[in-house]
Amino acid sequence: MRNIKLTIEYDGTRYLGWQRLGDSDKTIQGKIENILTQITRSKIEIIGSGRTDAGTHARGQIANFKTDSKMALSEMIESLNRYLPQDIVIKEIEEVPERFHARYNAKGKKYSYYLWNNAIPSAFERHYSFHYSEELDFELMDEACRKLIGTHDFIGFSSLKKTKKSTTRTINELSIQKEGDLIHFTFIGDGFLHKMVRILMGTLLEIGSGTLKLETIDEVFKSKIRSEAGMTVPAQGLFLDEVYYRD
Amino acid sequence: MRNIKLTIEYDGTRYLGWQRLGDSDKTIQGKIENILTQITRSKIEIIGSGRTDAGTHARGQIANFKTDSKMALSEMIESLNRYLPQDIVIKEIEEVPERFHARYNAKGKKYSYYLWNNAIPSAFERHYSFHYSEELDFELMDEACRKLIGTHDFIGFSSLKKTKKSTTRTINELSIQKEGDLIHFTFIGDGFLHKMVRILMGTLLEIGSGTLKLETIDEVFKSKIRSEAGMTVPAQGLFLDEVYYRD
């Protein structure tokens, strides 16, 4: 059987998230599976590198699927992009070894989070950023980023209950870039727990605006208590940029 | 009476354009007038610097209106942005001399047009650019720009029929910038005829892709025949960036 890898870009605004929900047509996975099933004329299931929440976007989500179809890759990507709604685009298609698994083989991910940091909102960034007017102390947030980088048990910064699986993750990069009123946060790590990027973001913002102290980070690492960390910021500012695999 | 100037940003995707059409709620002007009428409790009419077509966006549309309302400007802009839909934003509000007229006093405008120039479309630029996959000769287009800059009768590059009013306009700047797959065209001039930017764009693209010759520009200046120029590109790639006034 052929194993095919897709690189997918989507504007998550209209969707309930990546993960298929029954027959719902309002998920990214469901949309792509339906079209693939039509064009290959056999039931296709795709495996994503991981879920994204309702409203979250992707510039480089990765998925793979197995098929007996002999269709050329160029024809397959063309058909996919012709029949998919315009807010979901297959950017690349590639045949990969049969053992490739988009979720199990992922060794890291890169996310972006965007903040619109001005009292006046933006007509164009409204679905692609979180409108947050508070004045922010960037030096303090940079310090907070340095505390978060490294290997830690991030369960207190996630929506997970106690679990037997490891909740230790490594953040390799966490940086902040001002692009005018748009503030761009970059997260690179070996994996992120459910809602982890959004809760880290909320914690950074509450530290930057003075609602939480810098020490909160160390305290949550110790206590592992979610409610001591910052808010969960909205999904709409979040982009899955890239998924990393060993070559 | 007070004369109040607004700087307006809008995502034109959902609208029939700037210009109010009867009681329609699907125009930018109509939306803003309705809210202003509600918050000042008297019928308000606003004067825009000019129309924009259905689907066209603005980062700096200018309008003014007269009112007897004593409301503070800070309260007015706050109320406007609270009640307007999120795709229309008042960026600035200012009290101006009674003689200021957003249309008559405009001495120039700046527009941007964006092209998505890759066979694979973009999920995020779909409403904010024209997806055009043809390969383009940028040197030839730069030459075409140089021919268009200056003072000319642009009637052949507009949707106007013969008119007694002058159709001579001056283009001061016309430049092309590659930003990855996104190509950004900037137009600055003392005024633009109806559909002029979109027809100039279509002409540039047809020259760049080899469908039209560079000489077409001189020929249309001479013949003044619209059908000899290029296509009218879609409105969705067009942004009204700025309106210039004498201080």
Short mmCIF file of C-alpha atoms in Angstrom, two decimals:
data_model
loop_
_atom_site.label_atom_id
_atom_site.label_comp_id
_atom_site.label_asym_id
_atom_site.label_seq_id
_atom_site.Cartn_x
_atom_site.Cartn_y
_atom_site.Cartn_z
CA MET A 1 0.00 0.00 0.00
CA ARG A 2 1.16 3.53 -0.66
CA ASN A 3 1.69 5.83 2.30
CA ILE A 4 1.07 9.47 1.45
CA LYS A 5 2.05 12.51 3.48
CA LEU A 6 0.20 15.81 3.25
CA THR A 7 1.30 19.29 4.37
CA ILE A 8 -1.85 21.23 5.13
CA GLU A 9 -2.65 24.90 5.65
CA TYR A 10 -6.00 25.93 7.08
CA ASP A 11 -7.89 28.90 8.37
CA GLY A 12 -9.61 27.30 11.37
CA THR A 13 -12.19 30.09 11.83
CA ARG A 14 -15.18 28.14 10.48
CA TYR A 15 -14.25 24.72 11.91
CA LEU A 16 -14.74 22.71 15.08
CA GLY A 17 -11.05 21.81 15.00
CA TRP A 18 -8.86 19.22 13.31
CA GLN A 19 -10.35 16.03 14.75
CA ARG A 20 -13.26 14.35 12.93
CA LEU A 21 -16.46 14.21 15.01
CA GLY A 22 -18.72 11.46 13.70
CA ASP A 23 -19.99 12.49 10.28
CA SER A 24 -19.58 16.18 10.96
CA ASP A 25 -18.45 18.19 8.02
CA LYS A 26 -17.20 20.95 10.28
CA THR A 27 -13.76 19.50 11.01
CA ILE A 28 -10.61 19.75 8.91
CA GLN A 29 -9.92 16.01 9.10
CA GLY A 30 -13.51 15.22 8.08
CA LYS A 31 -13.36 17.58 5.07
CA ILE A 32 -10.10 16.11 3.77
CA GLU A 33 -11.18 12.49 4.35
CA ASN A 34 -14.44 13.05 2.51
CA ILE A 35 -12.70 14.44 -0.56
CA LEU A 36 -9.97 11.75 -0.51
CA THR A 37 -12.64 9.04 -0.24
CA GLN A 38 -14.42 10.53 -3.25
CA ILE A 39 -11.38 10.92 -5.48
CA THR A 40 -9.77 7.56 -4.64
CA ARG A 41 -13.15 5.76 -4.49
CA SER A 42 -12.28 3.93 -1.30
CA LYS A 43 -12.70 4.82 2.35
CA ILE A 44 -9.69 6.87 3.51
CA GLU A 45 -8.72 7.69 7.07
CA ILE A 46 -5.99 10.24 7.68
CA ILE A 47 -3.69 10.47 10.70
CA GLY A 48 -2.83 13.99 11.79
CA SER A 49 0.30 14.95 13.72
CA GLY A 50 -2.05 16.03 16.50
CA ARG A 51 -5.34 17.83 17.08
CA THR A 52 -5.91 21.53 16.82
CA ASP A 53 -8.80 23.18 18.69
CA ALA A 54 -11.80 24.94 17.15
CA GLY A 55 -10.67 28.26 15.65
CA THR A 56 -6.96 27.36 15.64
CA HIS A 57 -5.11 27.71 12.35
CA ALA A 58 -2.31 25.79 10.68
CA ARG A 59 0.37 26.70 8.18
CA GLY A 60 2.03 23.30 8.28
CA GLN A 61 -0.16 20.57 9.76
CA ILE A 62 1.06 17.11 8.70
CA ALA A 63 -1.08 14.06 8.02
CA ASN A 64 -0.62 10.70 6.33
CA PHE A 65 -2.89 8.04 4.89
CA LYS A 66 -2.65 4.64 3.24
CA THR A 67 -4.20 3.95 -0.13
CA ASP A 68 -4.22 1.43 -2.99
CA SER A 69 -5.04 4.19 -5.45
CA LYS A 70 -2.64 4.50 -8.38
CA MET A 71 -3.45 8.15 -8.91
CA ALA A 72 -0.43 10.38 -9.59
CA LEU A 73 0.46 12.70 -6.72
CA SER A 74 0.18 15.77 -8.95
CA GLU A 75 -3.38 14.80 -9.87
CA MET A 76 -4.22 14.03 -6.26
CA ILE A 77 -3.10 17.43 -4.92
CA GLU A 78 -4.84 19.20 -7.78
CA SER A 79 -8.12 17.38 -7.13
CA LEU A 80 -7.87 17.95 -3.38
CA ASN A 81 -7.36 21.69 -3.81
CA ARG A 82 -10.12 21.87 -6.42
CA TYR A 83 -12.75 20.21 -4.19
CA LEU A 84 -11.67 21.41 -0.74
CA PRO A 85 -13.16 24.66 0.54
CA GLN A 86 -10.80 27.62 0.00
CA ASP A 87 -9.91 27.82 3.69
CA ILE A 88 -8.19 24.40 3.58
CA VAL A 89 -5.22 24.03 1.23
CA ILE A 90 -2.90 21.07 0.61
CA LYS A 91 0.49 22.75 0.22
CA GLU A 92 2.57 19.63 -0.45
CA ILE A 93 2.06 15.95 -1.16
CA GLU A 94 4.73 13.27 -0.96
CA GLU A 95 5.02 9.49 -0.97
CA VAL A 96 6.74 8.24 2.20
CA PRO A 97 7.95 4.86 3.54
CA GLU A 98 5.14 2.62 4.82
CA ARG A 99 6.31 2.98 8.44
CA PHE A 100 5.87 6.79 8.49
CA HIS A 101 3.21 7.81 11.03
CA ALA A 102 2.35 11.52 11.29
CA ARG A 103 1.66 11.36 15.03
CA TYR A 104 4.06 8.74 16.41
CA ASN A 105 7.04 9.96 14.38
CA ALA A 106 6.64 13.66 15.19
CA LYS A 107 9.66 14.77 17.19
CA GLY A 108 8.72 18.39 17.64
CA LYS A 109 6.40 21.23 16.76
CA LYS A 110 6.48 24.93 16.16
CA TYR A 111 3.53 27.17 17.07
CA SER A 112 2.92 30.88 16.69
CA TYR A 113 0.59 32.95 18.81
CA TYR A 114 -0.41 36.49 17.79
CA LEU A 115 -1.59 39.31 20.00
CA TRP A 116 -3.20 42.52 18.77
CA ASN A 117 -1.89 44.91 21.42
CA ASN A 118 -3.70 48.21 20.88
CA ALA A 119 -6.92 49.63 22.36
CA ILE A 120 -8.27 50.02 18.79
CA PRO A 121 -8.96 46.58 17.29
CA SER A 122 -7.88 45.40 13.82
CA ALA A 123 -10.42 44.56 11.11
CA PHE A 124 -7.96 42.21 9.41
CA GLU A 125 -6.41 40.44 12.38
CA ARG A 126 -9.75 39.77 14.14
CA HIS A 127 -9.74 36.03 13.38
CA TYR A 128 -5.94 35.63 13.53
CA SER A 129 -4.97 37.22 16.83
CA PHE A 130 -6.17 37.84 20.37
CA HIS A 131 -7.14 41.45 20.98
CA TYR A 132 -5.47 42.36 24.27
CA SER A 133 -5.19 46.07 25.12
CA GLU A 134 -3.24 45.93 28.40
CA GLU A 135 0.18 47.51 28.41
CA LEU A 136 2.85 44.81 28.56
CA ASP A 137 6.30 44.73 30.16
CA PHE A 138 8.34 42.99 27.47
CA GLU A 139 11.48 42.64 29.58
CA LEU A 140 9.50 40.82 32.25
CA MET A 141 7.90 38.56 29.65
CA ASP A 142 11.34 37.78 28.19
CA GLU A 143 12.44 36.72 31.66
CA ALA A 144 9.35 34.55 31.97
CA CYS A 145 10.16 32.94 28.61
CA ARG A 146 13.64 32.07 29.86
CA LYS A 147 12.10 30.34 32.89
CA LEU A 148 9.82 28.25 30.65
CA ILE A 149 12.53 27.14 28.22
CA GLY A 150 13.98 23.73 29.09
CA THR A 151 12.63 20.42 30.32
CA HIS A 152 9.82 20.58 32.88
CA ASP A 153 6.65 18.84 33.95
CA PHE A 154 4.10 21.13 32.29
CA ILE A 155 0.94 19.48 33.66
CA GLY A 156 0.03 22.63 35.64
CA PHE A 157 0.13 24.57 32.37
CA SER A 158 -2.24 22.17 30.61
CA SER A 159 -5.89 21.16 30.73
CA LEU A 160 -4.93 17.56 31.58
CA LYS A 161 -5.99 15.77 34.75
CA LYS A 162 -3.45 13.50 36.47
CA THR A 163 -2.32 10.87 34.02
CA LYS A 164 0.10 7.93 33.98
CA LYS A 165 1.66 9.18 30.76
CA SER A 166 4.58 11.54 31.08
CA THR A 167 3.67 15.22 31.08
CA THR A 168 7.30 16.29 30.91
CA ARG A 169 8.12 18.27 27.80
CA THR A 170 11.04 20.32 26.51
CA ILE A 171 10.66 23.84 25.15
CA ASN A 172 13.63 24.68 22.95
CA GLU A 173 12.61 28.15 21.89
CA LEU A 174 10.13 30.69 23.21
CA SER A 175 10.57 34.15 21.78
CA ILE A 176 8.62 37.37 21.37
CA GLN A 177 8.75 39.68 18.36
CA LYS A 178 6.99 43.03 18.03
CA GLU A 179 5.66 43.67 14.53
CA GLY A 180 3.95 47.02 15.10
CA ASP A 181 0.77 46.43 17.11
CA LEU A 182 0.99 42.71 16.36
CA ILE A 183 3.03 40.73 18.89
CA HIS A 184 4.29 37.40 17.62
CA PHE A 185 5.13 34.63 20.12
CA THR A 186 7.04 31.58 18.81
CA PHE A 187 7.00 28.24 20.65
CA ILE A 188 9.26 25.36 19.58
CA GLY A 189 9.38 22.15 21.58
CA ASP A 190 9.34 18.37 21.45
CA GLY A 191 5.61 18.31 22.14
CA PHE A 192 2.87 20.33 23.78
CA LEU A 193 0.15 19.07 26.16
CA HIS A 194 -3.51 19.88 25.55
CA LYS A 195 -4.03 23.69 25.72
CA MET A 196 -0.42 24.13 26.89
CA VAL A 197 0.50 26.88 24.42
CA ARG A 198 -2.68 28.82 25.22
CA ILE A 199 -2.18 28.54 29.01
CA LEU A 200 1.51 29.48 28.75
CA MET A 201 0.42 32.47 26.65
CA GLY A 202 -2.17 33.50 29.26
CA THR A 203 0.46 33.20 31.97
CA LEU A 204 2.96 35.30 30.00
CA LEU A 205 0.32 37.98 29.42
CA GLU A 206 -0.72 38.11 33.05
CA ILE A 207 2.92 38.41 34.07
CA GLY A 208 3.49 41.10 31.42
CA SER A 209 0.48 43.11 32.57
CA GLY A 210 1.26 42.71 36.29
CA THR A 211 -1.64 40.46 37.33
CA LEU A 212 0.68 37.54 38.08
CA LYS A 213 4.21 37.54 39.45
CA LEU A 214 7.21 36.16 37.59
CA GLU A 215 7.59 33.56 40.37
CA THR A 216 4.22 32.03 39.41
CA ILE A 217 6.06 29.94 36.83
CA ASP A 218 8.29 28.23 39.40
CA GLU A 219 5.32 27.80 41.72
CA VAL A 220 3.18 26.07 39.08
CA PHE A 221 6.10 23.80 38.10
CA LYS A 222 6.20 22.78 41.77
CA SER A 223 2.50 22.68 42.70
CA LYS A 224 1.31 21.34 39.30
CA ILE A 225 -1.98 23.15 39.94
CA ARG A 226 -3.63 24.50 36.80
CA SER A 227 -5.64 27.18 38.59
CA GLU A 228 -2.49 28.92 39.78
CA ALA A 229 -1.37 29.59 36.20
CA GLY A 230 -2.79 32.26 33.87
CA MET A 231 -5.92 32.24 31.74
CA THR A 232 -6.41 30.15 28.59
CA VAL A 233 -6.17 32.65 25.73
CA PRO A 234 -8.54 32.26 22.72
CA ALA A 235 -7.73 29.64 20.07
CA GLN A 236 -7.95 32.14 17.21
CA GLY A 237 -4.46 33.58 17.82
CA LEU A 238 -2.83 30.16 17.54
CA PHE A 239 -1.11 28.74 14.45
CA LEU A 240 0.50 25.31 14.08
CA ASP A 241 3.44 26.33 11.88
CA GLU A 242 5.52 23.22 11.48
CA VAL A 243 5.87 19.61 12.59
CA TYR A 244 9.39 18.19 12.81
CA TYR A 245 10.36 14.59 11.93
CA ARG A 246 13.64 12.74 11.91
CA ASP A 247 14.77 12.44 8.26
CA MET B 1 -22.00 72.49 13.88
CA ARG B 2 -19.09 70.20 14.58
CA ASN B 3 -17.33 68.57 11.61
CA ILE B 4 -15.84 65.20 12.48
CA LYS B 5 -13.30 63.23 10.47
CA LEU B 6 -13.02 59.45 10.69
CA THR B 7 -10.18 57.16 9.60
CA ILE B 8 -11.72 53.80 8.80
CA GLU B 9 -10.33 50.29 8.30
CA TYR B 10 -12.54 47.60 6.84
CA ASP B 11 -12.46 44.08 5.53
CA GLY B 12 -14.73 44.47 2.51
CA THR B 13 -15.34 40.72 2.03
CA ARG B 14 -18.93 40.69 3.34
CA TYR B 15 -20.03 44.05 1.92
CA LEU B 16 -21.52 45.47 -1.26
CA GLY B 17 -18.94 48.26 -1.13
CA TRP B 18 -18.58 51.62 0.55
CA GLN B 19 -21.58 53.45 -0.92
CA ARG B 20 -24.94 53.24 0.86
CA LEU B 21 -27.67 51.59 -1.23
CA GLY B 22 -31.08 52.63 0.05
CA ASP B 23 -31.60 51.07 3.46
CA SER B 24 -29.23 48.22 2.78
CA ASP B 25 -27.20 47.14 5.74
CA LYS B 26 -24.60 45.55 3.49
CA THR B 27 -22.52 48.66 2.80
CA ILE B 28 -19.78 50.20 4.93
CA GLN B 29 -21.27 53.69 4.72
CA GLY B 30 -24.70 52.36 5.71
CA LYS B 31 -23.31 50.46 8.72
CA ILE B 32 -21.43 53.50 10.06
CA GLU B 33 -24.32 55.91 9.44
CA ASN B 34 -26.75 53.64 11.26
CA ILE B 35 -24.56 53.43 14.35
CA LEU B 36 -23.80 57.18 14.32
CA THR B 37 -27.51 57.96 14.00
CA GLN B 38 -28.21 55.73 17.00
CA ILE B 39 -25.49 57.07 19.26
CA THR B 40 -26.01 60.78 18.43
CA ARG B 41 -29.81 60.40 18.25
CA SER B 42 -30.07 62.42 15.07
CA LYS B 43 -29.87 61.42 11.42
CA ILE B 44 -26.22 61.41 10.29
CA GLU B 45 -24.91 61.28 6.73
CA ILE B 46 -21.22 60.67 6.18
CA ILE B 47 -19.15 61.76 3.20
CA GLY B 48 -16.46 59.31 2.11
CA SER B 49 -13.31 60.25 0.21
CA GLY B 50 -14.64 58.06 -2.58
CA ARG B 51 -16.37 54.75 -3.19
CA THR B 52 -14.81 51.34 -2.92
CA ASP B 53 -16.28 48.37 -4.81
CA ALA B 54 -17.82 45.24 -3.30
CA GLY B 55 -15.06 43.10 -1.77
CA THR B 56 -12.46 45.91 -1.73
CA HIS B 57 -10.78 46.62 1.59
CA ALA B 58 -9.51 49.77 3.27
CA ARG B 59 -6.79 50.48 5.80
CA GLY B 60 -7.30 54.25 5.71
CA GLN B 61 -10.62 55.30 4.19
CA ILE B 62 -11.52 58.85 5.26
CA ALA B 63 -15.02 60.21 5.89
CA ASN B 64 -16.51 63.25 7.59
CA PHE B 65 -19.89 64.20 9.00
CA LYS B 66 -21.59 67.17 10.63
CA THR B 67 -23.31 66.87 13.98
CA ASP B 68 -24.73 68.96 16.81
CA SER B 69 -23.95 66.20 19.28
CA LYS B 70 -21.81 67.27 22.24
CA MET B 71 -20.47 63.76 22.77
CA ALA B 72 -16.73 63.57 23.50
CA LEU B 73 -14.65 62.15 20.65
CA SER B 74 -13.22 59.43 22.89
CA GLU B 75 -16.73 58.28 23.77
CA MET B 76 -17.81 58.45 20.13
CA ILE B 77 -14.97 56.25 18.83
CA GLU B 78 -15.47 53.80 21.68
CA SER B 79 -19.20 53.50 20.98
CA LEU B 80 -18.64 53.17 17.25
CA ASN B 81 -16.15 50.35 17.69
CA ARG B 82 -18.38 48.67 20.26
CA TYR B 83 -21.46 48.60 18.00
CA LEU B 84 -19.85 48.20 14.57
CA PRO B 85 -19.27 44.66 13.28
CA GLN B 86 -15.69 43.50 13.86
CA ASP B 87 -14.80 43.86 10.17
CA ILE B 88 -15.26 47.65 10.30
CA VAL B 89 -13.01 49.60 12.69
CA ILE B 90 -12.73 53.33 13.31
CA LYS B 91 -8.97 53.82 13.75
CA GLU B 92 -8.98 57.57 14.44
CA ILE B 93 -11.46 60.35 15.12
CA GLU B 94 -10.72 64.07 14.93
CA GLU B 95 -12.57 67.37 14.94
CA VAL B 96 -11.78 69.37 11.78
CA PRO B 97 -12.65 72.87 10.45
CA GLU B 98 -16.20 73.18 9.13
CA ARG B 99 -14.99 73.55 5.52
CA PHE B 100 -13.25 70.12 5.48
CA HIS B 101 -14.87 67.79 2.91
CA ALA B 102 -13.53 64.22 2.67
CA ARG B 103 -14.15 63.99 -1.08
CA TYR B 104 -13.58 67.51 -2.45
CA ASN B 105 -10.44 68.13 -0.40
CA ALA B 106 -8.73 64.82 -1.18
CA LYS B 107 -5.58 65.59 -3.16
CA GLY B 108 -4.34 62.05 -3.60
CA LYS B 109 -4.72 58.40 -2.73
CA LYS B 110 -2.60 55.36 -2.11
CA TYR B 111 -3.83 51.87 -3.04
CA SER B 112 -2.28 48.44 -2.66
CA TYR B 113 -3.06 45.42 -4.81
CA TYR B 114 -1.93 41.91 -3.79
CA LEU B 115 -1.34 38.93 -5.99
CA TRP B 116 -0.90 35.36 -4.78
CA ASN B 117 1.53 34.11 -7.41
CA ASN B 118 1.85 30.35 -6.88
CA ALA B 119 -0.03 27.39 -8.38
CA ILE B 120 -0.97 26.32 -4.82
CA PRO B 121 -3.47 28.78 -3.35
CA SER B 122 -3.26 30.37 0.13
CA ALA B 123 -5.87 29.65 2.82
CA PHE B 124 -5.13 32.96 4.54
CA GLU B 125 -4.80 35.31 1.56
CA ARG B 126 -7.91 34.03 -0.22
CA HIS B 127 -9.99 37.14 0.52
CA TYR B 128 -7.06 39.57 0.42
CA SER B 129 -5.34 38.78 -2.87
CA PHE B 130 -5.95 37.62 -6.43
CA HIS B 131 -4.76 34.07 -7.03
CA TYR B 132 -2.84 34.25 -10.29
CA SER B 133 -0.54 31.32 -11.12
CA GLU B 134 1.04 32.52 -14.39
CA GLU B 135 4.77 33.10 -14.35
CA LEU B 136 5.50 36.82 -14.49
CA ASP B 137 8.32 38.81 -16.06
CA PHE B 138 9.04 41.36 -13.36
CA GLU B 139 11.48 43.41 -15.46
CA LEU B 140 8.85 43.85 -18.14
CA MET B 141 6.24 44.82 -15.56
CA ASP B 142 8.66 47.37 -14.06
CA GLU B 143 9.03 48.89 -17.54
CA ALA B 144 5.26 48.98 -17.88
CA CYS B 145 5.01 50.76 -14.52
CA ARG B 146 7.44 53.42 -15.73
CA LYS B 147 5.23 54.02 -18.79
CA LEU B 148 2.15 54.49 -16.57
CA ILE B 149 3.78 56.90 -14.12
CA GLY B 150 3.10 60.54 -14.99
CA THR B 151 0.16 62.57 -16.24
CA HIS B 152 -2.07 60.87 -18.81
CA ASP B 153 -5.68 60.59 -19.92
CA PHE B 154 -6.53 57.25 -18.27
CA ILE B 155 -10.07 56.89 -19.68
CA GLY B 156 -9.05 53.77 -21.66
CA PHE B 157 -7.95 52.20 -18.38
CA SER B 158 -11.28 52.88 -16.65
CA SER B 159 -14.85 51.71 -16.82
CA LEU B 160 -16.06 55.25 -17.67
CA LYS B 161 -17.89 56.14 -20.84
CA LYS B 162 -16.99 59.42 -22.55
CA THR B 163 -17.54 62.26 -20.10
CA LYS B 164 -17.17 66.03 -20.06
CA LYS B 165 -15.20 65.84 -16.81
CA SER B 166 -11.46 65.49 -17.08
CA THR B 167 -10.18 61.93 -17.10
CA THR B 168 -6.56 63.05 -16.89
CA ARG B 169 -4.81 61.84 -13.76
CA THR B 170 -1.26 61.75 -12.44
CA ILE B 171 0.34 58.61 -11.08
CA ASN B 172 3.27 59.54 -8.84
CA GLU B 173 4.34 56.10 -7.78
CA LEU B 174 3.69 52.61 -9.12
CA SER B 175 5.95 49.96 -7.68
CA ILE B 176 6.10 46.20 -7.28
CA GLN B 177 7.46 44.34 -4.27
CA LYS B 178 7.86 40.58 -3.95
CA GLU B 179 7.06 39.30 -0.45
CA GLY B 180 7.49 35.57 -1.01
CA ASP B 181 4.54 34.30 -3.05
CA LEU B 182 2.66 37.50 -2.33
CA ILE B 183 3.28 40.30 -4.84
CA HIS B 184 2.47 43.77 -3.58
CA PHE B 185 1.67 46.55 -6.06
CA THR B 186 1.56 50.14 -4.75
CA PHE B 187 -0.30 52.91 -6.59
CA ILE B 188 -0.02 56.54 -5.51
CA GLY B 189 -1.68 59.30 -7.51
CA ASP B 190 -3.80 62.42 -7.40
CA GLY B 191 -6.94 60.41 -8.11
CA PHE B 192 -8.10 57.22 -9.77
CA LEU B 193 -11.03 56.76 -12.19
CA HIS B 194 -13.63 54.07 -11.62
CA LYS B 195 -11.96 50.60 -11.79
CA MET B 196 -8.70 52.25 -12.92
CA VAL B 197 -6.43 50.45 -10.44
CA ARG B 198 -7.99 47.08 -11.26
CA ILE B 199 -7.70 47.60 -15.04
CA LEU B 200 -4.10 48.86 -14.74
CA MET B 201 -3.37 45.76 -12.66
CA GLY B 202 -4.94 43.48 -15.27
CA THR B 203 -2.88 45.19 -17.97
CA LEU B 204 0.33 44.82 -15.97
CA LEU B 205 -0.37 41.12 -15.40
CA GLU B 206 -1.14 40.45 -19.05
CA ILE B 207 2.07 42.22 -20.04
CA GLY B 208 4.01 40.29 -17.40
CA SER B 209 2.63 36.94 -18.55
CA GLY B 210 3.09 37.72 -22.25
CA THR B 211 -0.57 37.98 -23.33
CA LEU B 212 -0.25 41.70 -24.06
CA LYS B 213 2.70 43.66 -25.38
CA LEU B 214 4.41 46.47 -23.51
CA GLU B 215 3.32 48.86 -26.30
CA THR B 216 -0.34 48.26 -25.40
CA ILE B 217 0.02 51.00 -22.79
CA ASP B 218 0.95 53.69 -25.34
CA GLU B 219 -1.74 52.41 -27.68
CA VAL B 220 -4.51 52.65 -25.07
CA PHE B 221 -3.35 56.15 -24.06
CA LYS B 222 -3.80 57.08 -27.75
CA SER B 223 -6.93 55.11 -28.69
CA LYS B 224 -8.69 55.56 -25.32
CA ILE B 225 -10.43 52.23 -25.98
CA ARG B 226 -11.07 50.19 -22.84
CA SER B 227 -11.26 46.85 -24.65
CA GLU B 228 -7.64 47.14 -25.82
CA ALA B 229 -6.38 47.19 -22.22
CA GLY B 230 -6.11 44.19 -19.89
CA MET B 231 -8.74 42.45 -17.79
CA THR B 232 -10.32 43.92 -14.66
CA VAL B 233 -8.77 41.95 -11.79
CA PRO B 234 -10.99 40.96 -8.81
CA ALA B 235 -11.79 43.57 -6.16
CA GLN B 236 -10.63 41.36 -3.28
CA GLY B 237 -6.91 42.10 -3.87
CA LEU B 238 -7.46 45.86 -3.58
CA PHE B 239 -6.84 47.99 -0.47
CA LEU B 240 -7.41 51.73 -0.10
CA ASP B 241 -4.40 52.50 2.13
CA GLU B 242 -4.41 56.24 2.54
CA VAL B 243 -6.10 59.45 1.43
CA TYR B 244 -3.95 62.58 1.24
CA TYR B 245 -5.15 66.11 2.11
CA ARG B 246 -3.43 69.48 2.16
CA ASP B 247 -2.71 70.32 5.82
#
